[in-house]
Short mmCIF file of C-alpha atoms and ligand atoms in Angstrom, two decimals:
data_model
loop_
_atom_site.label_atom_id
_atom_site.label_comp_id
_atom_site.label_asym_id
_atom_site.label_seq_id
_atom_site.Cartn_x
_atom_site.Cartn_y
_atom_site.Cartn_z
CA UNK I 185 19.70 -36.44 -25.41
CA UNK I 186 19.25 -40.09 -26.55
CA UNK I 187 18.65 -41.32 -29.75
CA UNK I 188 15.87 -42.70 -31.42
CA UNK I 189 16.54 -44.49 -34.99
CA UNK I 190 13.33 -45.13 -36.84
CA UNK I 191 14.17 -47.34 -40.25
CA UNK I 192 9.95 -47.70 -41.74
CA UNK I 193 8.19 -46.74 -44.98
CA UNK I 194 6.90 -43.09 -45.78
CA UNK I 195 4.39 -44.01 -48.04
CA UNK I 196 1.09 -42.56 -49.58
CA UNK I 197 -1.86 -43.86 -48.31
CA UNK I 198 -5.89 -43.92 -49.09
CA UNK I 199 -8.11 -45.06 -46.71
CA UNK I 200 -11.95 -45.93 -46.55
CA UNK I 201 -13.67 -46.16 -43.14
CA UNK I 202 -17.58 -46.09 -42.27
CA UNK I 203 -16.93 -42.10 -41.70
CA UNK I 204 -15.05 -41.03 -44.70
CA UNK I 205 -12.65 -41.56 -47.35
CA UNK I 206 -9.28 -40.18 -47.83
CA UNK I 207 -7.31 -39.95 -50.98
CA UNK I 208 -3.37 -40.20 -51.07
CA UNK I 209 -2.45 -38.79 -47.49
CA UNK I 210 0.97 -39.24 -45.52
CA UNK I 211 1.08 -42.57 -44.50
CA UNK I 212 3.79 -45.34 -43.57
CA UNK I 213 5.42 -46.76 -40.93
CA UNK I 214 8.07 -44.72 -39.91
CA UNK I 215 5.95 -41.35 -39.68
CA UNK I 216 3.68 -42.89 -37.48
CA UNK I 217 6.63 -43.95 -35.49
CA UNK I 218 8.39 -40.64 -35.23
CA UNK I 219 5.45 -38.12 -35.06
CA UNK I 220 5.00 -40.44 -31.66
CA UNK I 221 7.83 -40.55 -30.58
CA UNK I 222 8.54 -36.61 -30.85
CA UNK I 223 6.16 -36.31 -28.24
CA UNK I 224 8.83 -37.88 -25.97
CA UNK I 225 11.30 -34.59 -26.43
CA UNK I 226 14.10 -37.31 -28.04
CA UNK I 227 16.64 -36.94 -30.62
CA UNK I 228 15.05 -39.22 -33.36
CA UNK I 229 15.86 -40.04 -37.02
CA UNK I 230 13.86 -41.68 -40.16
CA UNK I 231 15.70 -44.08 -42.70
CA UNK I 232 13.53 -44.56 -46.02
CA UNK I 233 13.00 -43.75 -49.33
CA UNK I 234 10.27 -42.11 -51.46
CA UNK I 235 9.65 -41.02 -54.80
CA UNK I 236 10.37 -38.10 -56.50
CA UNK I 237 6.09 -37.87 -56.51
CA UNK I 238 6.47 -37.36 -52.56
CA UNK I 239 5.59 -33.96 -51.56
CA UNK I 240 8.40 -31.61 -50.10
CA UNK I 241 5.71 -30.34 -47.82
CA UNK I 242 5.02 -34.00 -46.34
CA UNK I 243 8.63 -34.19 -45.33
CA UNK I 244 8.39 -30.74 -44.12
CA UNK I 245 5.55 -31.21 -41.85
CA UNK I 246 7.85 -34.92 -40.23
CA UNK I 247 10.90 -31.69 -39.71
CA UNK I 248 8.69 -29.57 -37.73
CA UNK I 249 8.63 -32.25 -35.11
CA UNK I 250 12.61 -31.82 -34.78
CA UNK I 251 12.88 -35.27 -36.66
CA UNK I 252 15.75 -35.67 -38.82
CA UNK I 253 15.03 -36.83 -42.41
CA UNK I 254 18.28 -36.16 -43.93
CA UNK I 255 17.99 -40.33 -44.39
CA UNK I 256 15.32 -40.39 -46.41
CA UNK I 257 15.97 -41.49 -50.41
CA UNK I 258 14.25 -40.16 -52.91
CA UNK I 259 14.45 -41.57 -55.85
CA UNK I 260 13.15 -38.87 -58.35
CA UNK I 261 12.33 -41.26 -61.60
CA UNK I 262 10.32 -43.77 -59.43
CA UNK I 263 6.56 -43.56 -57.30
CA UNK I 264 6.32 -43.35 -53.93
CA UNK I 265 5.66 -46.57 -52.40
CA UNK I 266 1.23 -47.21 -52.41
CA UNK I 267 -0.82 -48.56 -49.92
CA UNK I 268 -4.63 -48.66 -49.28
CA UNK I 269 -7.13 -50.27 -47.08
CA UNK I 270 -10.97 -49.89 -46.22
CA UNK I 271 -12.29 -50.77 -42.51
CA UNK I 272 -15.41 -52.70 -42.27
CA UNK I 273 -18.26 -51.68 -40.29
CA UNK I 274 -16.85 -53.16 -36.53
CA UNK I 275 -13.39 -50.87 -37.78
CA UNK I 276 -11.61 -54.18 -36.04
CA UNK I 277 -11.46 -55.81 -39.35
CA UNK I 278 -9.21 -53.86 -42.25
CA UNK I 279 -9.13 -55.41 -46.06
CA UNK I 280 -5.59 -54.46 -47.45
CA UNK I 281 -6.89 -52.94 -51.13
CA UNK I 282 -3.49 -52.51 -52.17
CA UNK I 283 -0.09 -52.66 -51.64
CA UNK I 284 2.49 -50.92 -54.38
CA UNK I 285 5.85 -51.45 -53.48
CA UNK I 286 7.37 -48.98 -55.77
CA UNK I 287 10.09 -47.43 -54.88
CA UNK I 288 10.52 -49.79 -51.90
CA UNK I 289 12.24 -52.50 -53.94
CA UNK I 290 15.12 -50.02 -55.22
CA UNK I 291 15.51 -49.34 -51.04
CA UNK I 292 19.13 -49.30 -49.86
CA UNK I 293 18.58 -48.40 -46.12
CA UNK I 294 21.88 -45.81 -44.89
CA UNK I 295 21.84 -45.34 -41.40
CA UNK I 296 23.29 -41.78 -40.97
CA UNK I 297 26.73 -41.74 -39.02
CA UNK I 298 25.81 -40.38 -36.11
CA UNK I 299 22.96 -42.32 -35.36
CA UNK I 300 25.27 -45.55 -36.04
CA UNK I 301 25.47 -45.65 -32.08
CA UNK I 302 21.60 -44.90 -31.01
CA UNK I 303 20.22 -46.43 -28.15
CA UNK I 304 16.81 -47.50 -29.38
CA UNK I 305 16.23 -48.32 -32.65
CA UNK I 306 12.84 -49.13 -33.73
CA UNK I 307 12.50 -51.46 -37.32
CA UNK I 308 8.87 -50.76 -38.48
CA UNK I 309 7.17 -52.66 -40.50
CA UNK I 310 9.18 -53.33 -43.79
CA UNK I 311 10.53 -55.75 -45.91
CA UNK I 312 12.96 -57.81 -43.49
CA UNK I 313 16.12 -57.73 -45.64
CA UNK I 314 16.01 -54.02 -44.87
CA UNK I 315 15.52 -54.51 -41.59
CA UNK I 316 18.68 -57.18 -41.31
CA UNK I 317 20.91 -54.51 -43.33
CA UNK I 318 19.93 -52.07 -41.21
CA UNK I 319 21.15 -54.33 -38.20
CA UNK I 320 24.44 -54.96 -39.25
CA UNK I 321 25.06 -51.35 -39.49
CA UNK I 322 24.49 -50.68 -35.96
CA UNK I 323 27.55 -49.48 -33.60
CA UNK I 324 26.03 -49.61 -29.68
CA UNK I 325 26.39 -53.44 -28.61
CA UNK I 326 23.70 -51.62 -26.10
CA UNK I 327 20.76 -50.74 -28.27
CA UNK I 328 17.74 -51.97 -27.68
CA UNK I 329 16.74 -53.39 -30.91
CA UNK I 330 12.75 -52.87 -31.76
CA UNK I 331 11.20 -54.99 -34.67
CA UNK I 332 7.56 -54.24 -35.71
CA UNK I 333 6.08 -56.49 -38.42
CA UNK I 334 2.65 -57.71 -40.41
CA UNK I 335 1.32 -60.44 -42.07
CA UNK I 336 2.40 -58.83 -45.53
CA UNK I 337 5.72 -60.32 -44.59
CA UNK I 338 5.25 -63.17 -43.19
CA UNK I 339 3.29 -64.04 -46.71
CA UNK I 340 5.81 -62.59 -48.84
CA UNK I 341 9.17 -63.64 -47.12
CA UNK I 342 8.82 -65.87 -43.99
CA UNK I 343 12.64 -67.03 -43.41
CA UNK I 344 13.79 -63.97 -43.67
CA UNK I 345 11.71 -62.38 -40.75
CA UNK I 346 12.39 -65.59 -38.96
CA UNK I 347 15.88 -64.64 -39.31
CA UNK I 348 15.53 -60.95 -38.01
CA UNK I 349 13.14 -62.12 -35.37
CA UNK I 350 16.45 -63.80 -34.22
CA UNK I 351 18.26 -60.69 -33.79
CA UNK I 352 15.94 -58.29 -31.78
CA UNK I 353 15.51 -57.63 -28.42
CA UNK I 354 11.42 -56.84 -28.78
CA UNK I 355 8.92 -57.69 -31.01
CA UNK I 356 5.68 -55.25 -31.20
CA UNK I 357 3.39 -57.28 -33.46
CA UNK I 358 -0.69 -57.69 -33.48
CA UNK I 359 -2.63 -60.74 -31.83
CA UNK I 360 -3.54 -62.10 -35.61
CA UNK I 361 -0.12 -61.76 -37.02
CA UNK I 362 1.00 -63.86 -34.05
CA UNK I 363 -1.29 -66.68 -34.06
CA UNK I 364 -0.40 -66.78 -38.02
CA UNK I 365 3.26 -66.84 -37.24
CA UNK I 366 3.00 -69.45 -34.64
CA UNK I 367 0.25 -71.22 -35.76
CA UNK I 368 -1.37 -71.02 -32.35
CA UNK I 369 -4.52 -70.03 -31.37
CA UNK I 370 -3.93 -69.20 -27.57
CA UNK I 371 -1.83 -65.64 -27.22
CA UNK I 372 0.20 -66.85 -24.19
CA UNK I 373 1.27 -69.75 -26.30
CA UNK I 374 1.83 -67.49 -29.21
CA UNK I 375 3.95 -65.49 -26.92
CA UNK I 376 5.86 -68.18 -25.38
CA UNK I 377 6.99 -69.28 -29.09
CA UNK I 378 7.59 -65.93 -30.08
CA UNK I 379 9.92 -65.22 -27.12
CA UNK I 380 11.71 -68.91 -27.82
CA UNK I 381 12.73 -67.74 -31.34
CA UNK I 382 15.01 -64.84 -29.67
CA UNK I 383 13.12 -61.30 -28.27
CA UNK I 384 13.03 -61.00 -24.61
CA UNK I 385 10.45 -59.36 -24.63
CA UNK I 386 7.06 -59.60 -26.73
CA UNK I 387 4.26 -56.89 -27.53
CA UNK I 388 1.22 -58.62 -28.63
CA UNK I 389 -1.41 -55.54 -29.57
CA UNK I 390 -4.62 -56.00 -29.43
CA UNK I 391 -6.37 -53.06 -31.03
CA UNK I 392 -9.24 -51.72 -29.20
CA UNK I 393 -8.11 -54.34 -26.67
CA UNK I 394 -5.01 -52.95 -25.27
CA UNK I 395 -1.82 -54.65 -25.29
CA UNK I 396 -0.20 -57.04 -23.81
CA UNK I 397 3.73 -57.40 -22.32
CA UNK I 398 5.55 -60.67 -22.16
CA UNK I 399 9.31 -61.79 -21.07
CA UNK I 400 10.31 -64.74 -19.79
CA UNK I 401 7.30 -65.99 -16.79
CA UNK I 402 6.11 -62.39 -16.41
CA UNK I 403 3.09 -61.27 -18.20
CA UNK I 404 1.82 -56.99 -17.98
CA UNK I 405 -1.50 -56.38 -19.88
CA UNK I 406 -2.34 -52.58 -20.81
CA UNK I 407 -6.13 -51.56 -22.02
CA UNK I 408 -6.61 -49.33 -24.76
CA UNK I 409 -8.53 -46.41 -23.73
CA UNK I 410 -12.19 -47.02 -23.99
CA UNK I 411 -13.01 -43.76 -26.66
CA UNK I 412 -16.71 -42.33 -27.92
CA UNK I 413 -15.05 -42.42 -31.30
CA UNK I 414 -12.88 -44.01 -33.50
CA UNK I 415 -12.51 -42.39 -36.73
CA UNK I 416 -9.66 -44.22 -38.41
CA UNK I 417 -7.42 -46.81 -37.14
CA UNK I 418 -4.61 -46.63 -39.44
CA UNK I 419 -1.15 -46.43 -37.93
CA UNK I 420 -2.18 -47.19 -34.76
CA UNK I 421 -0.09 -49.98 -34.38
CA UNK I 422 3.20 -47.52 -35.37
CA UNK I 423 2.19 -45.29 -33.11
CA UNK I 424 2.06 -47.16 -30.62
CA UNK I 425 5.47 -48.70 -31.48
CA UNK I 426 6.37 -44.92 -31.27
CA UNK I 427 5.45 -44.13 -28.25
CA UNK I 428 6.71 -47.67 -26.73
CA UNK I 429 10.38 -46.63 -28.11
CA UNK I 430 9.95 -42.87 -27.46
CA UNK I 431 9.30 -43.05 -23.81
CA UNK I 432 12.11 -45.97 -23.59
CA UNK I 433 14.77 -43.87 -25.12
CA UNK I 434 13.54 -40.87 -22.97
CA UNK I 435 14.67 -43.18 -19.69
CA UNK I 436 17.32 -45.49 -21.35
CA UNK I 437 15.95 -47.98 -18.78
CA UNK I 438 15.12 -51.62 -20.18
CA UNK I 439 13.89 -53.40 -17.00
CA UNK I 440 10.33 -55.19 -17.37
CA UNK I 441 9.04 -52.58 -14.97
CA UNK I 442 9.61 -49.69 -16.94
CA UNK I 443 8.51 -51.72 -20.20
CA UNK I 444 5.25 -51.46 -18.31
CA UNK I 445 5.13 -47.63 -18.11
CA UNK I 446 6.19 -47.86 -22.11
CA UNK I 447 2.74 -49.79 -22.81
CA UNK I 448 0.58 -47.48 -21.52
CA UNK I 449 2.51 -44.87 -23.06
CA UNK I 450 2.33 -46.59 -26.10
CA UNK I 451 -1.49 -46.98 -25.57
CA UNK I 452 -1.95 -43.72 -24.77
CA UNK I 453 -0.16 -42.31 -28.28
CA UNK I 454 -2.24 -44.57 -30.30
CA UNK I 455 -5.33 -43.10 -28.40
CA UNK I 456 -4.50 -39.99 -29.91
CA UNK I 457 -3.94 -41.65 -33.29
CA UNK I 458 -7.69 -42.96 -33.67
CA UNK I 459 -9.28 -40.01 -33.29
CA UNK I 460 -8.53 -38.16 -37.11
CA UNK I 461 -8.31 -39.87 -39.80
CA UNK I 462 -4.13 -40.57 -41.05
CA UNK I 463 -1.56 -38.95 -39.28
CA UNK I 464 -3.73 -35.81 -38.77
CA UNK I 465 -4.18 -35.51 -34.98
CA UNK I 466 -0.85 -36.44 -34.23
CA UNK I 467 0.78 -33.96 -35.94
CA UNK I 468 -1.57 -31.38 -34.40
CA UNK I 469 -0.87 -32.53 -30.67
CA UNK I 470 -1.28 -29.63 -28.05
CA UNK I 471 1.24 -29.80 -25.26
CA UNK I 472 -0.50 -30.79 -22.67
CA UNK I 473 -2.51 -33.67 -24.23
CA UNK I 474 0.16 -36.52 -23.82
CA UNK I 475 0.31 -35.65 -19.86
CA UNK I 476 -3.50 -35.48 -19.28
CA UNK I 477 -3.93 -38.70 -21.30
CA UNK I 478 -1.46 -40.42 -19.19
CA UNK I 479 -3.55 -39.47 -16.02
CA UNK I 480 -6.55 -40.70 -17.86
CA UNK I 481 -4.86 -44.56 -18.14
CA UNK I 482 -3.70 -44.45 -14.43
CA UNK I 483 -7.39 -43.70 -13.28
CA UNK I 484 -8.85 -46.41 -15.75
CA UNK I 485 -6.14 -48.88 -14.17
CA UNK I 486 -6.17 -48.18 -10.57
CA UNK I 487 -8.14 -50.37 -8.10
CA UNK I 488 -7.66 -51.06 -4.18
CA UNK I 489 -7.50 -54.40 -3.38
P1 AMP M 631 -0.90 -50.00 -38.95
O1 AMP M 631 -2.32 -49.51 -39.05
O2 AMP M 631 -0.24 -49.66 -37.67
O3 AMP M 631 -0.78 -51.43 -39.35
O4 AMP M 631 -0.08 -49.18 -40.03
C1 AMP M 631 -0.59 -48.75 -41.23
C2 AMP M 631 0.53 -48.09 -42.02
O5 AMP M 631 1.43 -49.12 -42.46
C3 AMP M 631 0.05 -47.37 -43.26
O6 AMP M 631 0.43 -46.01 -43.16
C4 AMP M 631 0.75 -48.04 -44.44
O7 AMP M 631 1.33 -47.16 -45.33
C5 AMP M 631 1.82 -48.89 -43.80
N1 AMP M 631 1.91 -50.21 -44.43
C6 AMP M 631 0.90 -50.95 -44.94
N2 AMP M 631 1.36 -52.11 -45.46
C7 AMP M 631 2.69 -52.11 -45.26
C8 AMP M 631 3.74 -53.02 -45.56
N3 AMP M 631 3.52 -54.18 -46.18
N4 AMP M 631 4.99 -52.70 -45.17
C9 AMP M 631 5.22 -51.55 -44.53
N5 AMP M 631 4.31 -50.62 -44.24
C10 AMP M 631 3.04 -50.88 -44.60
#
């Protein structure tokens, strides 16, 4: 089977949206990345670090979906690292309440031996030193070399994202984030610039507007799926990431063409992840749901010409 690597935050999160409010839930990058990606029957691992306030029943319920968290610090005499966020009425627009590092600046990422050599390895969104460390730990000249991001850090530590950006092979990042990196307003542009500063290929997600694919002069575009409701849109952009690397590693194929076939199944994961509020629907997924969803985007896509 190949392997996944998944290097994120687990993280507590609270989150307001026009149906509800949440209070300290299981939230962070990398679970949103792996409970995805588990739906893609790979060997997949999480590097982080939590608190000694983080529930041994939260890690348990990441386990059941056969991913390894033997990587994942805790650091019993510090909190859990914070974040909330409340969605305005449109749920396209999300205020950042708070963001409480915590235990995230005591983070020494260890990439377990034997996933030294995996073949996909997704960075989600964290600080970029991690993400460089994490780098030059890697054994498989091979991998294909994932980097998620936000504005967080392009606020909080600019050249050094600049100087990871240099080192991946795809960049998953959100239309806003990339007209604030590139100071562009048009996405192609934004994508062209992007693509210049190293990643062959570029991910710009557009929420409830699909995604779209760049590398070099070919462009792929992916809808999201049009859905009656949207309960809470947190994590959707990890879970999307998750899906993107899951069904990758499932082929080990990194043409353009099948890059394609990873949006939509990217799309279609974060479908799922919209519907419940936090990580709550995907880690209740019934078997069959990833397949029928996948039909669901090939319908919505197909025309005759
Ligand atoms: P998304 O909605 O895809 O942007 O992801 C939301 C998730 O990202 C939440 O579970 C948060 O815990 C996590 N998150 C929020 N801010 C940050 C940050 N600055 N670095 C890493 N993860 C974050």
């Amino acid at each position: 089977m190949n392997k996944l690597l998944i290097v994120g935050t687990v993280a507590f999160d609270a989150i307001e949206t026009p149906f509800g409010k949440t209070d300290k839930i299981l939230g962070g990058s990398a679970p949103y990345i792996g409970l995805s990606a588990s739906q893609f029957n790979v060997q997949s691992a999480i590097v982080s670090v939590v608190g000694g306030d983080f529930p041994k029943s939260y890690l348990e319920s990441i386990q059941a979906h056969q991913i390894n968290t033997s990587a994942i610090e805790i650091i019993a005499e510090e909190k859990t690292f914070f974040w909330s966020g409340r969605y305005q009425k449109n749920m396209n627009t999300r205020d950042t309440i708070t963001t409480d590092l915590n235990v995230l600046t005591k983070f020494n990422p260890i990439v377990p031996d034997a996933f030294k050599d995996a073949s996909v390895v997704v960075l989600g969104n964290l600080a970029p030193a991690n993400q460089a460390n994490v780098i030059s730990q890697l054994t498989n000249p091979k991998a294909l070399i994932i980097l998620d991001t936000m504005n967080f850090w392009m606020d909080n530590a600019l050249n050094e994202l600049l100087e990871v950006i240099k080192r991946v092979d795809v960049i998953t990042i959100n239309d806003e984030e990339a007209r604030q990196l590139t100071c562009e307003n048009s996405l192609v542009v934004a994508a062209r610039k992007i693509y210049e500063m190293g990643p062959q290929f570029v991910v710009i997600k557009k929420g409830e507007h699909g995604a779209l694919l760049f590398s070099e002069d070919k462009v792929f575009s992916a809808p999201a799926l049009p859905l009656e409701s949207v309960f809470d849109p947190t994590g959707a952009g990890d879970t999307f990431a998750g899906g993107f690397s899951g069904h990758l590693t499932k082929t080990n194929d990194f043409s353009f063409e099948n890059m394609k076939r990873a949006l939509i199944c990217g799309s279609a994961m974060a479908s799922f992840c919209v519907e419940e509020f936090g990580p709550k629907r995907l880690l209740n997924l019934e078997e069959s749901a990833l397949a029928i969803r996948l039909q669901a985007f090939k319908k919505l896509t197909q025309f005759e010409l």
